[in-house]
Coordinates of C-alpha atoms in Angstrom, one line a residue:
M18 CA 46.2 176.5 32.3
E19 CA 44.9 176.3 35.9
E20 CA 41.6 178.0 36.3
K21 CA 41.3 181.1 38.4
T22 CA 38.3 182.3 40.3
D23 CA 37.1 185.4 42.0
I24 CA 36.7 185.3 45.8
F25 CA 35.0 187.9 47.9
I26 CA 36.2 188.3 51.5
C27 CA 35.4 190.7 54.3
D28 CA 38.0 193.0 55.7
K29 CA 37.9 194.4 59.3
S30 CA 35.6 197.3 58.1
R31 CA 33.1 194.8 56.8
R32 CA 33.6 195.9 53.2
M33 CA 33.5 193.3 50.4
L34 CA 36.9 192.9 48.7
W35 CA 37.5 191.2 45.3
V36 CA 40.5 188.9 45.5
P37 CA 41.7 186.8 42.6
K38 CA 42.7 183.4 43.9
R39 CA 43.5 180.0 42.6
R40 CA 40.9 177.2 42.9
F41 CA 42.9 175.1 45.3
I42 CA 42.6 177.7 48.1
R43 CA 39.0 178.7 47.5
S44 CA 37.7 176.4 50.2
L45 CA 40.2 178.0 52.6
Q46 CA 38.9 181.5 51.8
D47 CA 35.3 180.3 52.3
F48 CA 36.3 178.9 55.7
L49 CA 37.9 182.2 56.7
N50 CA 34.8 184.1 55.6
S51 CA 32.7 181.9 57.8
V52 CA 35.0 182.4 60.8
D53 CA 35.1 186.2 60.1
F54 CA 31.3 186.3 60.1
L55 CA 31.0 184.1 63.2
F56 CA 33.3 186.2 65.3
G57 CA 32.4 189.6 63.9
Y58 CA 28.6 189.2 64.0
V59 CA 27.9 186.5 66.6
V60 CA 30.6 185.8 69.2
C61 CA 31.9 189.4 69.7
P62 CA 28.5 190.9 70.4
L63 CA 27.8 188.2 72.9
Y64 CA 31.2 188.5 74.5
N65 CA 30.9 192.3 74.7
A66 CA 27.4 192.1 76.1
A67 CA 28.4 189.6 78.7
W68 CA 31.2 191.9 80.0
I69 CA 28.8 194.8 80.0
V70 CA 26.5 192.8 82.2
E71 CA 29.4 191.7 84.4
S72 CA 30.6 195.2 84.9
F73 CA 27.1 196.3 85.8
M74 CA 26.8 193.5 88.4
I75 CA 30.2 194.2 89.9
L76 CA 29.2 197.9 90.3
V77 CA 25.9 196.9 92.0
L78 CA 27.8 194.3 94.1
Y79 CA 30.3 196.8 95.5
S80 CA 27.5 199.4 96.2
V81 CA 25.5 196.8 98.1
L82 CA 28.5 195.6 100.1
M83 CA 29.4 199.2 101.1
L84 CA 25.7 199.7 102.2
L85 CA 25.8 196.5 104.2
D86 CA 29.0 197.7 106.0
F87 CA 27.4 201.0 106.8
I88 CA 24.2 199.3 108.1
A89 CA 26.3 196.8 110.2
E90 CA 28.2 199.6 111.8
L91 CA 25.1 201.6 112.4
L92 CA 23.2 198.7 114.0
S93 CA 26.2 197.1 115.7
I94 CA 25.7 193.9 113.8
S95 CA 28.3 191.2 114.6
S96 CA 31.0 190.5 112.1
T97 CA 29.8 186.9 111.6
M98 CA 26.3 188.1 110.7
N99 CA 27.7 190.7 108.4
R100 CA 29.7 188.0 106.6
V101 CA 26.5 185.9 106.2
L102 CA 24.6 188.9 104.8
R103 CA 27.5 189.6 102.4
G104 CA 27.5 186.0 101.1
I105 CA 23.7 186.1 100.5
A106 CA 24.0 189.5 98.7
I107 CA 26.9 188.3 96.5
L108 CA 25.0 185.1 95.5
L109 CA 21.8 187.1 94.7
I110 CA 23.6 189.8 92.7
L111 CA 25.9 187.5 90.8
F112 CA 23.4 184.9 89.7
C113 CA 19.9 186.4 90.0
I114 CA 20.5 189.7 88.1
P115 CA 21.5 188.0 84.9
L116 CA 18.5 185.6 85.2
L117 CA 16.2 188.6 85.8
L118 CA 17.6 190.5 82.8
Y119 CA 17.0 187.4 80.7
S120 CA 13.5 186.9 81.9
L121 CA 12.7 190.5 81.1
G122 CA 14.0 190.0 77.6
L123 CA 16.9 192.5 78.1
I124 CA 19.6 190.0 77.2
L125 CA 19.8 187.0 74.8
F126 CA 20.1 183.5 76.0
G127 CA 23.7 183.4 74.5
T128 CA 24.6 186.4 76.6
L129 CA 23.1 184.8 79.7
R130 CA 25.1 181.6 79.1
A131 CA 28.3 183.6 78.6
V132 CA 27.7 185.6 81.8
L133 CA 27.1 182.4 83.9
C134 CA 30.2 180.8 82.4
I135 CA 32.3 183.8 83.3
L136 CA 30.9 183.8 86.9
I137 CA 31.5 180.1 87.4
V138 CA 35.1 180.5 86.2
M139 CA 35.9 183.7 88.1
F140 CA 34.1 182.9 91.4
G141 CA 34.1 179.1 91.4
F142 CA 36.9 177.5 89.4
I143 CA 39.7 180.0 90.1
P144 CA 39.3 180.1 93.9
V145 CA 39.1 176.3 94.1
L146 CA 42.1 175.9 91.8
F147 CA 44.2 178.4 93.8
R148 CA 43.4 176.8 97.2
Y149 CA 44.2 173.3 96.2
T150 CA 47.1 173.8 93.8
Y151 CA 50.3 174.6 95.6
P152 CA 52.3 175.1 92.4
L153 CA 49.9 177.8 91.3
Q154 CA 50.2 179.6 94.7
R155 CA 54.0 179.4 94.4
T156 CA 53.9 180.7 90.8
V157 CA 51.7 183.7 91.7
I158 CA 53.9 184.7 94.7
F159 CA 57.3 184.2 93.2
L160 CA 56.6 185.0 89.5
N161 CA 59.8 183.2 88.7
F162 CA 58.6 182.3 85.2
V163 CA 59.1 185.9 84.2
K164 CA 62.6 185.6 82.6
W165 CA 63.8 189.0 81.6
P166 CA 66.4 189.9 80.6
H167 CA 67.4 186.8 78.7
I168 CA 69.5 184.4 80.8
E169 CA 72.5 184.3 78.5
D170 CA 72.9 188.0 78.8
L171 CA 73.5 187.8 82.5
R172 CA 76.9 186.4 81.9
T173 CA 78.1 189.8 80.4
P174 CA 77.2 192.7 82.8
D175 CA 78.9 195.1 80.3
K176 CA 75.9 194.8 78.1
Y177 CA 73.9 196.6 80.8
G178 CA 76.4 199.4 81.2
L179 CA 78.0 197.8 84.2
S180 CA 81.7 197.9 83.6
A181 CA 84.0 196.8 86.4
T182 CA 81.5 194.1 87.3
R183 CA 82.2 190.5 87.9
N184 CA 79.7 187.8 86.9
F185 CA 80.3 184.5 88.9
Y186 CA 78.5 181.6 90.4
I187 CA 78.6 180.0 93.9
T188 CA 77.1 176.7 95.0
T189 CA 75.3 176.6 98.4
D190 CA 75.5 173.8 100.9
E191 CA 72.2 172.6 99.5
G192 CA 73.8 172.1 96.1
V193 CA 72.0 175.1 94.5
T194 CA 74.0 177.2 92.1
L195 CA 73.4 181.0 92.3
G196 CA 74.2 183.5 89.6
M197 CA 75.8 186.6 91.1
W198 CA 77.2 190.1 90.2
H199 CA 79.8 192.1 92.1
I200 CA 79.6 195.7 91.1
L201 CA 82.7 197.6 92.3
P202 CA 82.5 201.1 93.8
A203 CA 83.5 204.0 91.7
S204 CA 86.9 204.5 93.4
L205 CA 88.0 201.0 92.3
M206 CA 86.7 200.9 88.7
N207 CA 90.0 202.0 87.1
D208 CA 91.9 199.4 89.0
S209 CA 89.7 196.6 87.7
I210 CA 91.0 196.5 84.2
N211 CA 92.1 192.9 83.5
A212 CA 91.3 192.1 87.1
N213 CA 90.9 188.4 88.1
D214 CA 88.5 186.9 90.6
S215 CA 90.9 187.2 93.5
F216 CA 91.0 191.0 93.0
Y217 CA 87.2 191.3 93.3
E218 CA 87.1 189.1 96.4
E219 CA 89.9 191.0 98.1
A220 CA 88.4 194.3 97.2
L221 CA 85.4 193.6 99.5
S222 CA 87.7 194.0 102.5
H223 CA 89.1 197.4 101.4
G224 CA 86.7 199.3 103.8
E225 CA 84.1 200.7 101.5
P226 CA 80.5 199.8 102.5
V227 CA 79.2 196.6 101.0
I228 CA 75.5 196.1 100.1
V229 CA 74.0 192.7 99.5
Y230 CA 70.9 193.2 97.3
M231 CA 68.0 190.8 97.5
H232 CA 65.5 191.5 94.7
G233 CA 61.7 191.1 94.6
N234 CA 59.7 188.6 92.6
S235 CA 59.9 188.3 88.7
G236 CA 62.8 189.2 86.5
S237 CA 66.4 188.8 87.6
R238 CA 69.4 190.7 88.9
G239 CA 69.6 192.4 85.5
S240 CA 66.1 194.0 85.5
P241 CA 66.3 197.7 84.5
H242 CA 65.2 199.3 87.8
R243 CA 67.7 197.2 89.7
L244 CA 70.5 198.3 87.4
E245 CA 69.6 201.9 88.1
L246 CA 69.9 201.3 91.8
Y247 CA 73.3 199.5 91.4
T248 CA 74.6 202.5 89.5
L249 CA 73.4 204.9 92.2
L250 CA 75.1 202.9 94.9
R251 CA 78.3 202.5 92.9
N252 CA 78.5 206.2 92.5
M253 CA 78.2 206.6 96.2
N254 CA 81.3 204.4 96.4
Y255 CA 79.6 201.2 97.7
H256 CA 80.2 197.7 96.6
V257 CA 77.0 195.9 95.5
V258 CA 76.6 192.2 95.5
A259 CA 73.4 191.2 93.7
F260 CA 72.3 187.6 93.1
D261 CA 69.4 185.5 91.8
Y262 CA 67.6 183.1 94.1
R263 CA 67.0 179.5 92.9
S264 CA 64.8 179.4 89.8
Y265 CA 65.5 183.0 89.0
G266 CA 67.8 184.3 86.2
D267 CA 70.6 181.7 85.5
S268 CA 70.6 180.2 89.0
S269 CA 69.6 176.5 89.4
P270 CA 66.1 175.7 88.2
V271 CA 65.0 174.5 91.6
S272 CA 61.4 175.2 92.6
P273 CA 61.3 178.1 95.1
S274 CA 59.8 178.1 98.6
E275 CA 60.1 180.6 101.4
M276 CA 62.8 178.6 103.2
G277 CA 64.5 177.9 99.9
V278 CA 65.1 181.5 98.9
V279 CA 65.8 182.5 102.5
S280 CA 68.5 179.7 102.6
D281 CA 70.0 181.2 99.4
G282 CA 70.0 184.7 101.0
K283 CA 71.7 183.3 104.2
Y284 CA 74.4 181.6 102.2
V285 CA 75.2 184.7 100.1
F286 CA 75.3 186.9 103.2
S287 CA 77.7 184.5 104.9
W288 CA 79.8 184.2 101.8
V289 CA 80.1 188.0 101.5
Q290 CA 80.7 188.6 105.2
E291 CA 83.6 186.1 105.2
R292 CA 85.3 188.1 102.5
A293 CA 84.2 191.6 103.6
K294 CA 85.8 191.2 107.0
A295 CA 85.7 194.6 108.8
S296 CA 84.1 196.5 105.9
P297 CA 80.6 197.8 106.8
L298 CA 78.0 195.2 105.5
Y299 CA 74.4 196.1 104.7
V300 CA 71.5 194.2 103.3
W301 CA 69.0 195.8 100.9
G302 CA 65.7 194.1 100.2
H303 CA 63.0 195.2 97.8
S304 CA 59.4 194.1 97.8
L305 CA 59.4 190.3 98.2
G306 CA 63.1 190.6 99.0
T307 CA 62.2 192.5 102.2
G308 CA 60.6 189.3 103.4
V309 CA 63.6 187.2 102.3
S310 CA 66.2 189.5 103.8
S311 CA 64.4 190.0 107.2
H312 CA 63.8 186.2 107.5
A313 CA 67.5 185.5 106.6
L314 CA 68.9 188.0 109.0
S315 CA 66.6 186.7 111.7
L316 CA 68.0 183.2 111.3
L317 CA 71.6 184.5 111.0
A318 CA 71.1 186.3 114.3
Q319 CA 70.7 182.9 116.0
E320 CA 74.1 182.0 114.6
G321 CA 75.6 185.2 116.1
K322 CA 75.9 186.9 112.7
K323 CA 74.4 190.4 111.9
A324 CA 74.5 193.1 109.3
D325 CA 75.4 196.7 110.0
G326 CA 72.1 197.8 108.7
L327 CA 68.9 196.5 106.9
I328 CA 67.3 198.6 104.2
L329 CA 63.7 197.7 103.3
E330 CA 62.4 199.2 100.1
S331 CA 58.6 199.0 99.5
P332 CA 58.1 196.3 102.2
F333 CA 54.9 194.5 103.3
N334 CA 54.5 193.5 106.9
N335 CA 53.5 189.9 106.1
L336 CA 52.3 188.0 103.1
R337 CA 48.8 187.5 104.5
D338 CA 48.1 191.2 104.6
E339 CA 49.8 191.7 101.3
L340 CA 47.4 189.2 99.7
K341 CA 44.5 191.0 101.3
E342 CA 45.6 194.5 100.1
H343 CA 47.0 193.7 96.7
P344 CA 45.1 195.4 93.8
F345 CA 44.4 192.0 92.2
S346 CA 42.5 190.9 95.2
K347 CA 39.9 193.7 95.0
L348 CA 37.6 191.5 93.0
Y349 CA 37.6 188.8 95.6
R350 CA 38.4 190.3 99.0
Q351 CA 34.7 191.3 99.6
L352 CA 33.7 187.6 99.4
P353 CA 33.1 186.0 102.8
W354 CA 35.2 183.0 101.8
F355 CA 38.1 185.1 100.4
E356 CA 40.5 184.1 103.2
F357 CA 39.6 180.4 103.0
F358 CA 40.4 180.2 99.3
F359 CA 43.2 182.7 98.9
V360 CA 44.9 183.6 102.2
D361 CA 44.8 180.5 104.4
P362 CA 46.2 178.0 101.9
V363 CA 49.3 180.2 101.4
G364 CA 50.0 180.1 105.1
E365 CA 49.3 176.4 105.3
N366 CA 52.0 175.9 102.7
Q367 CA 54.5 177.9 104.7
L368 CA 54.6 180.9 102.5
L369 CA 54.4 183.5 105.3
F370 CA 57.2 186.1 104.9
E371 CA 56.4 187.5 108.3
T372 CA 58.7 190.5 108.3
D373 CA 56.7 192.0 111.2
R374 CA 57.8 189.0 113.3
H375 CA 61.4 188.6 112.1
L376 CA 62.4 192.2 112.8
G377 CA 61.9 191.4 116.5
S378 CA 65.0 189.1 116.3
I379 CA 67.2 191.6 114.4
K380 CA 69.2 194.1 116.3
S381 CA 70.6 195.9 113.2
P382 CA 69.3 199.4 112.4
V383 CA 66.5 199.4 109.9
L384 CA 65.6 201.9 107.2
I385 CA 62.2 201.6 105.6
L386 CA 61.6 203.4 102.2
H387 CA 58.1 203.5 100.8
A388 CA 56.3 205.5 98.2
E389 CA 52.8 206.7 98.9
D390 CA 51.6 205.8 95.4
D391 CA 52.8 202.2 95.6
M392 CA 50.1 200.1 93.9
V393 CA 51.7 196.7 94.4
V394 CA 52.6 196.9 98.1
P395 CA 50.2 199.5 99.5
F396 CA 51.8 202.3 101.6
L397 CA 49.8 201.4 104.6
L398 CA 51.6 198.0 104.9
G399 CA 54.9 199.7 105.1
K400 CA 53.6 202.0 107.8
R401 CA 52.1 199.1 109.6
L402 CA 55.4 197.3 109.5
Y403 CA 57.2 200.4 111.0
N404 CA 54.6 200.7 113.8
T405 CA 55.0 197.0 114.7
A406 CA 58.8 197.1 114.5
I407 CA 59.2 199.9 117.0
Q408 CA 57.1 198.0 119.5
I409 CA 58.6 194.4 119.2
R410 CA 62.3 195.1 118.8
P411 CA 64.5 194.7 121.9
K412 CA 65.7 197.8 123.7
D413 CA 69.3 197.3 122.7
A414 CA 68.4 197.0 119.0
G415 CA 69.3 199.8 116.5
R416 CA 66.9 202.4 115.5
V417 CA 64.1 202.0 113.0
E418 CA 63.6 204.9 110.5
F419 CA 60.6 205.3 108.1
V420 CA 61.0 207.5 105.1
P421 CA 57.9 208.1 103.0
F422 CA 58.0 209.5 99.4
D423 CA 55.2 211.8 98.3
K424 CA 52.7 210.3 95.8
N425 CA 53.1 213.4 93.6
Y426 CA 56.6 212.1 92.6
K427 CA 55.1 209.0 91.1
Y428 CA 57.9 206.6 92.3
G429 CA 55.4 203.8 92.7
H430 CA 56.7 200.4 93.6
K431 CA 60.1 200.3 92.1
Y432 CA 61.3 203.8 91.1
I433 CA 62.4 205.2 94.5
Y434 CA 65.9 205.2 93.1
K435 CA 64.9 208.3 91.1
S436 CA 64.5 210.4 94.2
P437 CA 67.3 213.1 94.3
D438 CA 67.1 212.8 98.1
L439 CA 67.8 209.0 98.2
P440 CA 71.7 209.3 98.3
Q441 CA 71.5 211.6 101.2
I442 CA 69.0 209.4 103.0
I443 CA 71.3 206.4 102.6
L444 CA 74.4 208.3 103.6
R445 CA 72.8 209.6 106.7
F446 CA 71.7 206.0 107.6
V447 CA 75.2 204.6 107.1
M448 CA 76.9 207.5 108.9
Q449 CA 74.6 207.2 111.9
K450 CA 75.7 203.6 112.3
K451 CA 79.3 204.8 112.5
L452 CA 78.3 207.3 115.2
D453 CA 76.5 204.7 117.1

């Protein structure tokens, strides 16, 4: 009979537990006990202590930087000198405070080492990696690696509650295959039973307004908040044509770039316009899609093509300003070298998305929708875009309208569709075009 032995292991509450085990796994249990002790009594305290010190330093850092800004404004110090003072203050605070705490015996050497490692990674390795790695810049901006919902589900829109919806694919002149949905307006849903592809394409020319939807980064045309917007527009009796750019959803796995996704948007618009004929045709862009749609329509204007209107939901004015104002940049934007490492390389790699420039070439009416509590694209960027647009657009261009949504409604970055006022806002925008 195989011998049994008694093994004592520690659970998460640090109580000793008696566990009967066979001899051949005793060594494994001893190893697990050692790991449990190491992480529970050595690594975790150092890790927690390191982050406590980091939090304290960041608090001190922001306080000092705010004080420097106040002094610079009070004494009329030049911006260059203020940046130099900021750099000195940051280096002193980030590296001298932990050394001082260690010399005073307030932290252990292990904690000091952990703090310095975190600082080197956060303020050294990450900025350098971002500046000199274009694939990383591209990934952070497009977030095309976020694949949700699952690609195979996009073939069956019915699973998302979208009946009377055609899933299909088109191939651009660059050889890129784009996955697309055509959601019929409410008035045509009953006629779509057993309908073929020709029925859907011919329906675009029936006269109901057609909206080409260009989504933001991450996810696909089947993301939940996008589905809600499609449903709202369908109930308003609009056609909706939604598609995924290259590398998104089930479109071709081609690495994205600004000109790449803009080219996809141009091709889809032209494809729809050819079939819509005299039907009113609008473009709706959301978040990054506002940069794509405005750039695409700007280039199409050079070809003599235009939309009946452009709707920009949660837009930024240009990508440089978005990087500066994004919540994730708060940790770095106070650094004097922030633009060199995080902003300049994006522009050097032609990731610009300059909506505030492209609107100057678009004569279509523009409707800007922005929630005051948007934490991804700050409200001030949408307002800044509006102020720029009304100044740079030609005199014969359509009007520009800015509609803010109060922060108390908590619509944030992607829930403006929940506003009970949105259908009336859209209807007024569409009807005004007819009156014009």
